[in-house]
PDB file of C-alpha atoms in Angstrom:
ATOM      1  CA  UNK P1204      10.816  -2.572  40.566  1.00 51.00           C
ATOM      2  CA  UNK P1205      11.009  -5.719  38.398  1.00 56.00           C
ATOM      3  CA  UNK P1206       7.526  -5.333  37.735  1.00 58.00           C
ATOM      4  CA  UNK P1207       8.216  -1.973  35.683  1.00 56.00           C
ATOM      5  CA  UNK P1208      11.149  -3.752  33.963  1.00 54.00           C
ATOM      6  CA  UNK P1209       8.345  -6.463  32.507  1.00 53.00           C
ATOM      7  CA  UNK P1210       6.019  -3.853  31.524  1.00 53.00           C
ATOM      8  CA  UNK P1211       8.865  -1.941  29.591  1.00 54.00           C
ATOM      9  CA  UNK P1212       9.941  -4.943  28.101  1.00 52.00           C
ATOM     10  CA  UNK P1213       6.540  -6.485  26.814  1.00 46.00           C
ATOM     11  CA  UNK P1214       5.759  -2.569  25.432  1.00 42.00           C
ATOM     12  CA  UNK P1215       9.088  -3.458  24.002  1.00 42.00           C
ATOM     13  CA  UNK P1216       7.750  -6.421  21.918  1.00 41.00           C
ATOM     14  CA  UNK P1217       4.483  -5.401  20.970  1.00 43.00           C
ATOM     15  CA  UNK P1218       6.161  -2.045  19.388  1.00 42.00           C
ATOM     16  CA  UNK P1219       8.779  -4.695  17.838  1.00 41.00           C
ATOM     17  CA  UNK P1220       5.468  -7.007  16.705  1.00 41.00           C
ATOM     18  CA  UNK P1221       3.498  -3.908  15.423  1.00 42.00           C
ATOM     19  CA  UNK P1222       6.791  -2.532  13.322  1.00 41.00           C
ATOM     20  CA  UNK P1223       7.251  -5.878  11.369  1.00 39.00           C
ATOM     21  CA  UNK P1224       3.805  -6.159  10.493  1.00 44.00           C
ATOM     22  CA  UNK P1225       4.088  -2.641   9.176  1.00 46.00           C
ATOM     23  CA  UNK P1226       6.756  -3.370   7.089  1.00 55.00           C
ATOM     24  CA  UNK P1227       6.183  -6.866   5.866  1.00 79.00           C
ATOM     25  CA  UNK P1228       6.542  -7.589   1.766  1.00 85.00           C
ATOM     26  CA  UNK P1229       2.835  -7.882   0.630  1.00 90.00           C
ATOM     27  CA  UNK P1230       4.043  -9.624  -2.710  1.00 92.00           C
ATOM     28  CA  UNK P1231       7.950  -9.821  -4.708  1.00 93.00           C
ATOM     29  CA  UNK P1232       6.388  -8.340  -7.869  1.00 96.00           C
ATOM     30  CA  UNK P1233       4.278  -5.796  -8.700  1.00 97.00           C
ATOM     31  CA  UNK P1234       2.982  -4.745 -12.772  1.00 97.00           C
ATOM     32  CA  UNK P1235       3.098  -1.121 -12.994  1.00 97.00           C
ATOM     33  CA  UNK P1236       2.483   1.604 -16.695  1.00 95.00           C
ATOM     34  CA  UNK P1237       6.233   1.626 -16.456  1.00 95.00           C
ATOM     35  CA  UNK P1238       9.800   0.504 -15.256  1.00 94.00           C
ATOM     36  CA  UNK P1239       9.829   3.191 -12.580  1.00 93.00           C
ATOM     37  CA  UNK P1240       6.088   2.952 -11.609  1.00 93.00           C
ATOM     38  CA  UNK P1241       5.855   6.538 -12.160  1.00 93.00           C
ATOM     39  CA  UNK P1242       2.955   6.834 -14.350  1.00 95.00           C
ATOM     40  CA  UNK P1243      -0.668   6.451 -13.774  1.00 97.00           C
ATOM     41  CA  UNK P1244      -2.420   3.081 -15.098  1.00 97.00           C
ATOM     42  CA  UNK P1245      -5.657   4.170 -14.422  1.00 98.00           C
ATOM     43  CA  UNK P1246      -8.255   5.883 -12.955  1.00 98.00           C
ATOM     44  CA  UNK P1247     -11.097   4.101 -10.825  1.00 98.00           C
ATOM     45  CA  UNK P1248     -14.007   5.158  -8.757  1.00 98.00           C
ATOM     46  CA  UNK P1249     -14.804   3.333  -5.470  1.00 98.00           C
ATOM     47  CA  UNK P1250     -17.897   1.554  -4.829  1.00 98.00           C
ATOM     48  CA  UNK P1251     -17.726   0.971  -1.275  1.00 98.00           C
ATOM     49  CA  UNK P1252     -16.262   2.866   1.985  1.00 98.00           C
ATOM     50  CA  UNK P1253     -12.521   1.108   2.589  1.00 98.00           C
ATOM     51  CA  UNK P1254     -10.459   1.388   5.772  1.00 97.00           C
ATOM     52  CA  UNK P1255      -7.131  -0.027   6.049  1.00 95.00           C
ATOM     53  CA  UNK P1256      -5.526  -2.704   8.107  1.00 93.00           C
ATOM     54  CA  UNK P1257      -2.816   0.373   9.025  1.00 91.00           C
ATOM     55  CA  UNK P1258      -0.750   2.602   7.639  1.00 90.00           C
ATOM     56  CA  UNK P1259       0.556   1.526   4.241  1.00 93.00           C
ATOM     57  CA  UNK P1260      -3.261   1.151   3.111  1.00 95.00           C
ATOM     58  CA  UNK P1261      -5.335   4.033   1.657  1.00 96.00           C
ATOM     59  CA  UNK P1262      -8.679   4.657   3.204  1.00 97.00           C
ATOM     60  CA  UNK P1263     -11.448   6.310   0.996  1.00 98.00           C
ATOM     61  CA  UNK P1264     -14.908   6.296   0.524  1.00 98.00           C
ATOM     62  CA  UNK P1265     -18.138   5.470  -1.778  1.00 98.00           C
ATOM     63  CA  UNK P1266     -17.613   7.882  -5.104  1.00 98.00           C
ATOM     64  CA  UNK P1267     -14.346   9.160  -4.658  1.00 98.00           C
ATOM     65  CA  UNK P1268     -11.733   8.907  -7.260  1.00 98.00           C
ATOM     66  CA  UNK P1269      -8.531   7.324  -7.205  1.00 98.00           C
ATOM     67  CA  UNK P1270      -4.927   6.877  -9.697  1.00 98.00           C
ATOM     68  CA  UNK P1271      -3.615   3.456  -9.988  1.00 98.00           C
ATOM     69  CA  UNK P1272      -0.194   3.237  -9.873  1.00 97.00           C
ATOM     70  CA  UNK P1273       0.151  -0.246  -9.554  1.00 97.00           C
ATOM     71  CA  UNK P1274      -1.228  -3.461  -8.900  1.00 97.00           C
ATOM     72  CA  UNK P1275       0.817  -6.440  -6.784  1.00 96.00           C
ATOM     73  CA  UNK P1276       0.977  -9.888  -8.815  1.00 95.00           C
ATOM     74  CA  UNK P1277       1.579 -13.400  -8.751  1.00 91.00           C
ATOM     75  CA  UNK P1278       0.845 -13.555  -4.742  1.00 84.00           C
ATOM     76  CA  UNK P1279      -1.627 -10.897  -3.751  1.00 88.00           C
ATOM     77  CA  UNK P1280      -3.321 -10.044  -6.775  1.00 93.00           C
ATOM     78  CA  UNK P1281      -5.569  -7.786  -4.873  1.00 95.00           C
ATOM     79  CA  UNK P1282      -3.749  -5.124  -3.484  1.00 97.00           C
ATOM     80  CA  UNK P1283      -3.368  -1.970  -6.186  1.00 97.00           C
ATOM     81  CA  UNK P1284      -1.776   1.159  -5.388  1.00 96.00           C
ATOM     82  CA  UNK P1285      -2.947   4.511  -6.047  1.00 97.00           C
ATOM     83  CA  UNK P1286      -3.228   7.673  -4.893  1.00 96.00           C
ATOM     84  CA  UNK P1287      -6.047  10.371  -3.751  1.00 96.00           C
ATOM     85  CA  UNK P1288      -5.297  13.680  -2.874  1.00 93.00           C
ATOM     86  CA  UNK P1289      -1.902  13.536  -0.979  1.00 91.00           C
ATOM     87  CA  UNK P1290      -3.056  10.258   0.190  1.00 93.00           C
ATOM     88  CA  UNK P1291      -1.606   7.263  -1.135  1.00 93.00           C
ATOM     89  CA  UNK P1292      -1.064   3.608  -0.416  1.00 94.00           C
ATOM     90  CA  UNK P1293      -2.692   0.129  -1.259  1.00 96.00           C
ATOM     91  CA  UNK P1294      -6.727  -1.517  -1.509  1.00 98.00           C
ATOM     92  CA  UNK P1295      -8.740  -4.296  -2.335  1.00 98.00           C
ATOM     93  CA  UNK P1296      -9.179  -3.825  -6.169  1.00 97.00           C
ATOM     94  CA  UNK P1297     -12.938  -5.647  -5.767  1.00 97.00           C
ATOM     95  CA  UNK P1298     -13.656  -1.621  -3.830  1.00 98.00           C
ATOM     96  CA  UNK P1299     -13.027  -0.111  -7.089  1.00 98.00           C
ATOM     97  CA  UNK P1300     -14.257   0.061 -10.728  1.00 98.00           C
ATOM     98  CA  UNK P1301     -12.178   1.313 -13.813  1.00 97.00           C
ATOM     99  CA  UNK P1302     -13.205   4.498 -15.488  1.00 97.00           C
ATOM    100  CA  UNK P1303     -10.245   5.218 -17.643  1.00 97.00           C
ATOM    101  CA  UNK P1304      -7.162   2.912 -18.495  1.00 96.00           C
ATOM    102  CA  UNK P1305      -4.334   5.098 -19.069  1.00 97.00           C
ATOM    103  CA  UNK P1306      -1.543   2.468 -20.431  1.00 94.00           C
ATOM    104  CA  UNK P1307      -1.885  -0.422 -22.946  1.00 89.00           C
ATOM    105  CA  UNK P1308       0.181  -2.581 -21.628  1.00 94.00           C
ATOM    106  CA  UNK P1309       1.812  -3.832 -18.170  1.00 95.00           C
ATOM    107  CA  UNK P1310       5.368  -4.285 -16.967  1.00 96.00           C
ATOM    108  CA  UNK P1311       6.126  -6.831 -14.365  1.00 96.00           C
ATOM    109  CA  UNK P1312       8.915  -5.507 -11.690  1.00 95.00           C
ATOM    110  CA  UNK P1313      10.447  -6.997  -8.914  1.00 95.00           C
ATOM    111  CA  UNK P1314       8.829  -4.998  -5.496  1.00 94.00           C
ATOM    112  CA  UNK P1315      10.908  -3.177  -3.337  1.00 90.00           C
ATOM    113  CA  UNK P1316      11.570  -2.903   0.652  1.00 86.00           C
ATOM    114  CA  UNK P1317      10.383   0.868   0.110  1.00 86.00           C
ATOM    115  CA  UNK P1318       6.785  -0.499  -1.367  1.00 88.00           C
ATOM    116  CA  UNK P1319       5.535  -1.119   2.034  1.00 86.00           C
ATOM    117  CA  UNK P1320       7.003   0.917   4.425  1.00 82.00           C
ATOM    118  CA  UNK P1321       3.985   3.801   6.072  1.00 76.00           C
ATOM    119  CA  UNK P1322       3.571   7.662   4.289  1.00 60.00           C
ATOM    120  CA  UNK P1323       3.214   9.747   7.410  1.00 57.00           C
ATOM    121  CA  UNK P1324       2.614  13.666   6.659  1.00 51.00           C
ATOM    122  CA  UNK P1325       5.215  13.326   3.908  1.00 52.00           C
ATOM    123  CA  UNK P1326       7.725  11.141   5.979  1.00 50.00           C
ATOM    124  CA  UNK P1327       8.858   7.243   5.545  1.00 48.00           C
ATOM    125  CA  UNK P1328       8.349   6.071   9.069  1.00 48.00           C
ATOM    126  CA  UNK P1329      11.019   3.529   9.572  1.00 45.00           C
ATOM    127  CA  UNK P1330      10.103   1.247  12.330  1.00 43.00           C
TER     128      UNK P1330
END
């Protein structure tokens, strides 16, 4: 019997382990078009097939086109966010080349908790 109580309980971490690196802050500040980071900054076209680490990243491939929405700063100044299709979430800007800038200028913001936390089928999944 005990030996069912261990297995729950180390299914128990790993679920806890997989949930906070789901939800961990990828960077405090991100620059967006706009205070809200409501409108598009851009749009790019990816040069290479990209498939995320998990849920919070979005997956494309070669040719398709993607919105920018924003782009993380100061400590991960790789990750942008954009959208395709319903699809959205974060890549590696250096999988991407700008066709149209949409804004002239950047605003810094502070990042959010809500920033990283996994689009499912239009649902937050809180884990």
């Amino acid at each position: 019997m005990s030996g069912i109580s261990d297995q729950r309980i180390l299914l128990l971490l790993i679920s806890f382990s997989a949930s906070v690196q789901s939800t961990k802050v990828l960077s405090e500040w991100k620059k967006c078009g706009d205070p809200e980071c409501e409108k598009a900054m851009s749009r790019v076209q990816a040069t290479t097939d990209y498939l995320g680490p998990d849920c919070r990243y979005l997956n494309f491939s070669t040719g398709e086109e993607i919105m920018v929405y924003s782009k993380l700063s100061r400590e991960n100044e790789n990750l942008w966010t954009g959208s395709k299709g319903k699809d959205f979430g974060y890549f590696p800007r250096d999988a991407v080349k700008v066709e149209e800038v949409f804004i002239g200028e950047e605003v810094e913001v502070l990042t959010k908790e809500t920033d990283f936390l996994c689009l499912h089928e239009d649902k937050y999944v809180f884990e």
